[in-house]
mmCIF file of N, CA and C in Angstrom:
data_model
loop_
_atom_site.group_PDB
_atom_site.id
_atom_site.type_symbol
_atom_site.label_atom_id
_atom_site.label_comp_id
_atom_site.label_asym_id
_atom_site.label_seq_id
_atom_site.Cartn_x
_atom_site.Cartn_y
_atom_site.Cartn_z
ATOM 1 N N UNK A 1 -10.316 21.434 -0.058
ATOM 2 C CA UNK A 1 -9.308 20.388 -0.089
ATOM 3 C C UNK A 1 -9.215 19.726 1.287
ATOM 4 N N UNK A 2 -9.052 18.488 1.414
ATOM 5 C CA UNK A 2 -8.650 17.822 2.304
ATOM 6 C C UNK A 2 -7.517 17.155 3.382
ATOM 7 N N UNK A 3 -7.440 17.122 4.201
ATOM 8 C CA UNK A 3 -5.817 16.843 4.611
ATOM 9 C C UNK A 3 -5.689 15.755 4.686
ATOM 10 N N UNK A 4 -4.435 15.752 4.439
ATOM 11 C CA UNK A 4 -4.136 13.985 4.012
ATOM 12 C C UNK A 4 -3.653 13.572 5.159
ATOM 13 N N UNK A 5 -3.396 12.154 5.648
ATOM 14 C CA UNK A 5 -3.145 11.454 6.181
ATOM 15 C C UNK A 5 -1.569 11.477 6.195
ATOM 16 N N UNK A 6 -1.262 10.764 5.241
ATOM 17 C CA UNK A 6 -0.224 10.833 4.475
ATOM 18 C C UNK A 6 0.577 11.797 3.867
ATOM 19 N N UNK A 7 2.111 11.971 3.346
ATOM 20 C CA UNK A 7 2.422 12.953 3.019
ATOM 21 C C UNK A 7 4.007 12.555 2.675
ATOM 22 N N UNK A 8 5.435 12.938 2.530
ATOM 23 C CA UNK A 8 6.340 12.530 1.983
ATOM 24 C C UNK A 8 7.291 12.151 2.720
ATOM 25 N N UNK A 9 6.766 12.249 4.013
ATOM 26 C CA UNK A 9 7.375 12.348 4.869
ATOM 27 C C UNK A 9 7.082 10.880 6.167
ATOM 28 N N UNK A 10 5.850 10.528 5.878
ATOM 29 C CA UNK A 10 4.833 9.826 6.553
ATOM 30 C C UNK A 10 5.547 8.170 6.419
ATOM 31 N N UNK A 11 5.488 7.246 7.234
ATOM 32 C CA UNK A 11 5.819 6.015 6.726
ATOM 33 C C UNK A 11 4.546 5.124 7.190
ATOM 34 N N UNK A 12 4.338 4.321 6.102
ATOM 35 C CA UNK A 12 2.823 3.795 6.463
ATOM 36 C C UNK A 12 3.037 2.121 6.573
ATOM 37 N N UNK A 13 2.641 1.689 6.953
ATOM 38 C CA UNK A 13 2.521 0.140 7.863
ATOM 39 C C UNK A 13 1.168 -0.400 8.639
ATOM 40 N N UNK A 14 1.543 -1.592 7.494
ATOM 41 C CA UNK A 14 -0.027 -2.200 8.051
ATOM 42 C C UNK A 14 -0.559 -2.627 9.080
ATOM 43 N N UNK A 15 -2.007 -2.251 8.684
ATOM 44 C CA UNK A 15 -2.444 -2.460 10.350
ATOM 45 C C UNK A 15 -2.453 -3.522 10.841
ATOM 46 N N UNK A 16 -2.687 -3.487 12.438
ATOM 47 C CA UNK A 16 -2.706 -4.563 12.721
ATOM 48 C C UNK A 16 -4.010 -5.700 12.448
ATOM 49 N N UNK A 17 -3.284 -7.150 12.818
ATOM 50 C CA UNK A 17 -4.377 -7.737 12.176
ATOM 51 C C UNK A 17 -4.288 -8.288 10.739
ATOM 52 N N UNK A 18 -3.630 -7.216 9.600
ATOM 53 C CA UNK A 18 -3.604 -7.703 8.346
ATOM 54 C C UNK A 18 -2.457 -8.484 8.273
ATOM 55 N N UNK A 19 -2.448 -9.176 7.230
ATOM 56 C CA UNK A 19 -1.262 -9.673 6.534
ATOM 57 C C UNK A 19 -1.279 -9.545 4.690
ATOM 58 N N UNK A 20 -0.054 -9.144 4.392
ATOM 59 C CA UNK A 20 0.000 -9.023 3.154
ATOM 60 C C UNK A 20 0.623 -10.473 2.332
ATOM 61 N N UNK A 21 0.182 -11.047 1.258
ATOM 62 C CA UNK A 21 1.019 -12.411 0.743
ATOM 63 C C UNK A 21 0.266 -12.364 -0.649
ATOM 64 N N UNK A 22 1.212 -13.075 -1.395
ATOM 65 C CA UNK A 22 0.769 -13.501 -2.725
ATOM 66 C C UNK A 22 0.564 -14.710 -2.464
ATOM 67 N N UNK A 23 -1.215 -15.054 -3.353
ATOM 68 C CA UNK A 23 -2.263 -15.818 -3.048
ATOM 69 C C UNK A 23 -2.043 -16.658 -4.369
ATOM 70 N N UNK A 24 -1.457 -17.695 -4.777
ATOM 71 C CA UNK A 24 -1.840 -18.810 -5.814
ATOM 72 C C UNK A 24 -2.959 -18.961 -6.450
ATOM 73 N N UNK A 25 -3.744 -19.553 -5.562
ATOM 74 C CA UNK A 25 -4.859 -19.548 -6.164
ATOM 75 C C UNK A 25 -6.049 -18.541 -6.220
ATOM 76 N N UNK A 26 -5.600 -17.349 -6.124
ATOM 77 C CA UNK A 26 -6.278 -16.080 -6.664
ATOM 78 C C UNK A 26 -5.053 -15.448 -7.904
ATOM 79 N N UNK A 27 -4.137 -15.765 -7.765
ATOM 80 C CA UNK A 27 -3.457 -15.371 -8.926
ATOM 81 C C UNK A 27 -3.213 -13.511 -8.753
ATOM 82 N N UNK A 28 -2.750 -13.155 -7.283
ATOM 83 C CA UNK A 28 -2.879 -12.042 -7.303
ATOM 84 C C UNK A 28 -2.119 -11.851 -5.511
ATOM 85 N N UNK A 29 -2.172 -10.482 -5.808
ATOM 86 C CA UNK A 29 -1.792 -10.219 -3.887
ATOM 87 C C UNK A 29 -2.956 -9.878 -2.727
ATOM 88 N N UNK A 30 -2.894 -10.489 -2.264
ATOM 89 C CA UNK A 30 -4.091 -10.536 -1.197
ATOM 90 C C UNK A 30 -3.936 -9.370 0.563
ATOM 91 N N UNK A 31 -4.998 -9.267 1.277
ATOM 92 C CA UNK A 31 -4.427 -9.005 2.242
ATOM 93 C C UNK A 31 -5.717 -9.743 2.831
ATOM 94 N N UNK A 32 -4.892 -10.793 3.918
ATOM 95 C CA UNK A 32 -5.514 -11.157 5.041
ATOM 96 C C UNK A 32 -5.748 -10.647 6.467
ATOM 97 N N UNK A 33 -7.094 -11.015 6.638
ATOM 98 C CA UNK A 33 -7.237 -10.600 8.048
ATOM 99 C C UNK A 33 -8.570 -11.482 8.894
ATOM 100 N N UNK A 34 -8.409 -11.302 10.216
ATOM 101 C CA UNK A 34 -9.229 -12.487 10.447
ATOM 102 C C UNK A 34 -10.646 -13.012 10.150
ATOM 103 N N UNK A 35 -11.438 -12.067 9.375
ATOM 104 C CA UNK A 35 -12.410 -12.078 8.710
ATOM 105 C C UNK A 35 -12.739 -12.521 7.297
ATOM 106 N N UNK A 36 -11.504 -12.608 6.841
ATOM 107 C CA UNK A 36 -11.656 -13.030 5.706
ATOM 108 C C UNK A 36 -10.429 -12.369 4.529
ATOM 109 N N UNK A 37 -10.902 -11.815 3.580
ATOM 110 C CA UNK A 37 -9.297 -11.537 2.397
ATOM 111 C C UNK A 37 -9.586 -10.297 1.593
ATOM 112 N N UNK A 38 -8.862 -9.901 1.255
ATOM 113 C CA UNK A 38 -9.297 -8.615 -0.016
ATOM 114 C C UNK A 38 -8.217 -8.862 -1.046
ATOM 115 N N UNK A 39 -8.731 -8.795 -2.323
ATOM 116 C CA UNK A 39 -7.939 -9.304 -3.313
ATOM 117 C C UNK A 39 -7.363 -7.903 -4.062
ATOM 118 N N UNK A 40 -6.402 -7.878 -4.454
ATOM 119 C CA UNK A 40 -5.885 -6.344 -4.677
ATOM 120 C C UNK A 40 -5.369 -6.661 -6.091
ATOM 121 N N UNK A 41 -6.172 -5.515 -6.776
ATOM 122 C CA UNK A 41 -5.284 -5.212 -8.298
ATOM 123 C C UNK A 41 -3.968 -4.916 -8.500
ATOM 124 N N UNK A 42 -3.207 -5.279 -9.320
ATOM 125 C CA UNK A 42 -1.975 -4.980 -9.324
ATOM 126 C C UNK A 42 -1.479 -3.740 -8.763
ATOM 127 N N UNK A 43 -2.059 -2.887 -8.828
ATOM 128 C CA UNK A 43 -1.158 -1.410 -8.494
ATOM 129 C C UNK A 43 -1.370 -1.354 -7.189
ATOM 130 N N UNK A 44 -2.444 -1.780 -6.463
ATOM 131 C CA UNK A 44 -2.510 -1.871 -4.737
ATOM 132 C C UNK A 44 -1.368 -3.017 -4.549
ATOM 133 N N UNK A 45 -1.500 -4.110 -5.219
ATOM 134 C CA UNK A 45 -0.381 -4.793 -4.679
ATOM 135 C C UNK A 45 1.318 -4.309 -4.625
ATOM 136 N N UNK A 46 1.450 -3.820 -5.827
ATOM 137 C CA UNK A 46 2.692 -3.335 -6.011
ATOM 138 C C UNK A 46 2.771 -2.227 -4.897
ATOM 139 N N UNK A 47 2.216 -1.368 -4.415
ATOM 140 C CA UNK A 47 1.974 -0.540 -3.359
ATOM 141 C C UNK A 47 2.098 -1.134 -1.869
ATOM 142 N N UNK A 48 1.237 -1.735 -1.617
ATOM 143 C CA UNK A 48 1.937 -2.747 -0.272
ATOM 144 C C UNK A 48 2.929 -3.966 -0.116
ATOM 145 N N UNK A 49 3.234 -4.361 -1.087
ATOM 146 C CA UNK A 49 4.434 -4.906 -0.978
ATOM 147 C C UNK A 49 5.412 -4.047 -0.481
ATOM 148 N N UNK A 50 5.871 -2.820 -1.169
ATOM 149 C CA UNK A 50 6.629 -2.250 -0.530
ATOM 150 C C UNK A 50 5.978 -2.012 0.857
ATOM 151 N N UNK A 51 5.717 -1.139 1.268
ATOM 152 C CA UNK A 51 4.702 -1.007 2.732
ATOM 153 C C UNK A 51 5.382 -2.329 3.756
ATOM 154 N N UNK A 52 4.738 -3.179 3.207
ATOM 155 C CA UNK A 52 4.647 -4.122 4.041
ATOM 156 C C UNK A 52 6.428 -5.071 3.872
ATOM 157 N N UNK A 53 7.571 -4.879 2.960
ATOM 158 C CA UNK A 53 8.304 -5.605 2.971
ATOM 159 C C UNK A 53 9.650 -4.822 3.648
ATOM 160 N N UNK A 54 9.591 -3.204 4.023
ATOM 161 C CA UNK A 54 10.192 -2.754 4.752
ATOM 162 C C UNK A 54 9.681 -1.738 4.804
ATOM 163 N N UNK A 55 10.465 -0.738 6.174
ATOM 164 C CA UNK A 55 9.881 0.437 6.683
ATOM 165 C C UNK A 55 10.249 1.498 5.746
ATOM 166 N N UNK A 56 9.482 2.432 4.694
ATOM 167 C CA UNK A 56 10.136 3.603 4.447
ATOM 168 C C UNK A 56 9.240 4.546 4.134
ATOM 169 N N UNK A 57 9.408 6.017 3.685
ATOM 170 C CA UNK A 57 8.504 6.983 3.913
ATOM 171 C C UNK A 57 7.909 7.242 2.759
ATOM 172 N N UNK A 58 6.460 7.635 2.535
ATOM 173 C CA UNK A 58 6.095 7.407 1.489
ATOM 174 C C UNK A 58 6.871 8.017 0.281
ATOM 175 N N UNK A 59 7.697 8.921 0.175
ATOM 176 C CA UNK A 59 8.666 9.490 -0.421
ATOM 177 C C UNK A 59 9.493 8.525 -1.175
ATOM 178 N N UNK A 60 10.051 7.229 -0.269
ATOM 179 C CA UNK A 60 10.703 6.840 -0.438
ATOM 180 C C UNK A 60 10.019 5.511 -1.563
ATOM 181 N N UNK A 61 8.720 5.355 -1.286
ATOM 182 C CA UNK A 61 8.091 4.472 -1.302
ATOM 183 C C UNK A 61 7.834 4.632 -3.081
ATOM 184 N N UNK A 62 7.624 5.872 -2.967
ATOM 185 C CA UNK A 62 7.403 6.707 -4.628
ATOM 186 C C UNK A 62 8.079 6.220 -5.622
ATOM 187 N N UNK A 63 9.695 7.328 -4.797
ATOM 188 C CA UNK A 63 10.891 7.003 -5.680
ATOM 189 C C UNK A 63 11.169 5.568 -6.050
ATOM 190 N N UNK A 64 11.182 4.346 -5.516
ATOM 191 C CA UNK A 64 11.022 3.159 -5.498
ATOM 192 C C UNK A 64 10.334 2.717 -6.662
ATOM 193 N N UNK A 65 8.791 2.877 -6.642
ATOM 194 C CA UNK A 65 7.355 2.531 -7.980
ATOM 195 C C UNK A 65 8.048 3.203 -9.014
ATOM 196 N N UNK A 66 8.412 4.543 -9.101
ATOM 197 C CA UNK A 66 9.037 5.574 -10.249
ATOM 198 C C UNK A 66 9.917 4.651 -11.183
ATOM 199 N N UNK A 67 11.131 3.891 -10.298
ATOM 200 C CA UNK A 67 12.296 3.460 -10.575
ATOM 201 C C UNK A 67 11.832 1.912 -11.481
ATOM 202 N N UNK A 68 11.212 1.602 -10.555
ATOM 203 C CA UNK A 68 10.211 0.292 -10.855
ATOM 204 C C UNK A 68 9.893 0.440 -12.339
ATOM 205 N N UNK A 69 8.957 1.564 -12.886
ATOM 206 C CA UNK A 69 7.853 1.422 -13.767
ATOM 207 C C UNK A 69 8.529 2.821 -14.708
ATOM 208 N N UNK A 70 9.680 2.863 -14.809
ATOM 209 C CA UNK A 70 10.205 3.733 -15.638
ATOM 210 C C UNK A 70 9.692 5.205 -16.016
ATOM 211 N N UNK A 71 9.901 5.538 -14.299
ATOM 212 C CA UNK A 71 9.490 7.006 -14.170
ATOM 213 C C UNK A 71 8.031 7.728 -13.881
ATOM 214 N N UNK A 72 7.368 6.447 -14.183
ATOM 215 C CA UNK A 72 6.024 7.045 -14.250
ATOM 216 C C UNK A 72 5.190 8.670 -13.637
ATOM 217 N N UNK A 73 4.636 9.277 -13.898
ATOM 218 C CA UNK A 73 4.032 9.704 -12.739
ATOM 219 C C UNK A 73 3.151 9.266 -12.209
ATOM 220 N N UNK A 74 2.943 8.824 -11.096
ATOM 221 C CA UNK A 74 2.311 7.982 -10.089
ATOM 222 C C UNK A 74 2.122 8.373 -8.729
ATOM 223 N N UNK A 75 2.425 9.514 -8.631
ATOM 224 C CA UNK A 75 2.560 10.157 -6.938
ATOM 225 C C UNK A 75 0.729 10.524 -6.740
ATOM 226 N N UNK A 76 0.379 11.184 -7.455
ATOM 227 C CA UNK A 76 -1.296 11.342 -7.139
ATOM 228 C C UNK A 76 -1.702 9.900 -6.838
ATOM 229 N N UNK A 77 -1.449 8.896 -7.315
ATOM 230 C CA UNK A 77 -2.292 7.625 -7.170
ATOM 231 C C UNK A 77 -1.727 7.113 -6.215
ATOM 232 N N UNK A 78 -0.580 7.252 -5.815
ATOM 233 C CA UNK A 78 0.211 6.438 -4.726
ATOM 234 C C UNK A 78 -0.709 7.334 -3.311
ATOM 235 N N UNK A 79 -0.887 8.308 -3.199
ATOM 236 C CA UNK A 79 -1.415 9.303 -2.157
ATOM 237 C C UNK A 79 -2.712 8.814 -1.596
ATOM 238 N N UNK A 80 -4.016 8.901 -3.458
ATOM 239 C CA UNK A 80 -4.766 8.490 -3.220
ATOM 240 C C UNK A 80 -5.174 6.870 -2.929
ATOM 241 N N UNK A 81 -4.666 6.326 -3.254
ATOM 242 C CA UNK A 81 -4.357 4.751 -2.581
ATOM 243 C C UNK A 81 -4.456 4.976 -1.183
ATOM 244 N N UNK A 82 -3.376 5.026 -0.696
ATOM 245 C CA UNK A 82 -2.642 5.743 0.889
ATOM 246 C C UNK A 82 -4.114 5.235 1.708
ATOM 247 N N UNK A 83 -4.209 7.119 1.150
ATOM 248 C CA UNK A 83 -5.682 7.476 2.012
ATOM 249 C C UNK A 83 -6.600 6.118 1.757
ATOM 250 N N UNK A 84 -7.420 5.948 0.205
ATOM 251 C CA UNK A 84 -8.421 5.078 0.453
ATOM 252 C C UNK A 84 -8.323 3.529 1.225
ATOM 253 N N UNK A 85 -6.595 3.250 1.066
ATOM 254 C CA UNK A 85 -5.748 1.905 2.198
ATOM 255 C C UNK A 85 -6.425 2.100 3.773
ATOM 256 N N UNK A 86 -6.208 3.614 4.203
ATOM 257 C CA UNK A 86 -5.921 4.001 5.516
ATOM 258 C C UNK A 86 -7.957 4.354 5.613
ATOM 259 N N UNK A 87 -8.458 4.338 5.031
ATOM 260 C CA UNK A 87 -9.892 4.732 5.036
ATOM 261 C C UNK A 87 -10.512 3.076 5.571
ATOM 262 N N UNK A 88 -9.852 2.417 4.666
ATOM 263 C CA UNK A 88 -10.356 0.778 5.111
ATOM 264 C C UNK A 88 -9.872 -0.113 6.068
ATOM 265 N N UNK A 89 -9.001 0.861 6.870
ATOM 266 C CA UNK A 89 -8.370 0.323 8.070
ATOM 267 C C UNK A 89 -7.111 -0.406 7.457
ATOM 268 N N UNK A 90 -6.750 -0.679 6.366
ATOM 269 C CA UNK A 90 -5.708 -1.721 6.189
ATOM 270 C C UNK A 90 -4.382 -0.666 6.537
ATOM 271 N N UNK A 91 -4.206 0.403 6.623
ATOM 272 C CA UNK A 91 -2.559 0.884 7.199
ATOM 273 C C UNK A 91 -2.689 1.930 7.912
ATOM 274 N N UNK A 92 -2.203 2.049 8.559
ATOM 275 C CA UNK A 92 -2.288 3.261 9.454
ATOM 276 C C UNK A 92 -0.576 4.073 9.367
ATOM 277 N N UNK A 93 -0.130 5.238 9.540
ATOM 278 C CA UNK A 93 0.988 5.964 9.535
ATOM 279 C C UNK A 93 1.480 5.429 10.784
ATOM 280 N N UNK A 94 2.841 4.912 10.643
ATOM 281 C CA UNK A 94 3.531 4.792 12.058
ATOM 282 C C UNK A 94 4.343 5.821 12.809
#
């Protein structure tokens, strides 16, 4: 097993450089950076929006999507997101 980055405790915020915005004419949420864009499927977007629209811990970040999407379980995917986010440089733990 691997150690995570992340954890419930962790608050994650994007790196520098990016910017997070909903893109019109991609019809979706984007993250910019000075190279160019990455277009994000709904569940990455719904994931950095929070991230990126205030500071809170991924815990908090959970309970939030849970409340959102009527309980779901979603904590494995929110984690693994995290990491593969923080693998591509787009967030780092503050």
């Amino acid at each position: 097993m691997t150690d995570r980055i992340f954890n419930a405790d962790t608050i994650p915020v994007l790196a520098l450089g990016y910017r997070f915005q909903w893109e019109p004419a991609q019809d979706c949420y984007v993250l910019l950076y000075p190279e160019g864009m990455v277009k994000l499927n709904p569940a990455a977007g719904e994931i950095l929006k929070r991230v990126s629209e205030k500071k809170q811990t991924v815990g908090e970040l959970i309970a939030e999507l849970k409340e959102a999407f009527n309980g779901a379980d979603l904590d494995d995917d929110v984690y693994q997101f995290l990491e593969e986010a923080h693998d591509n440089d787009w967030i780092r733990p503050e």
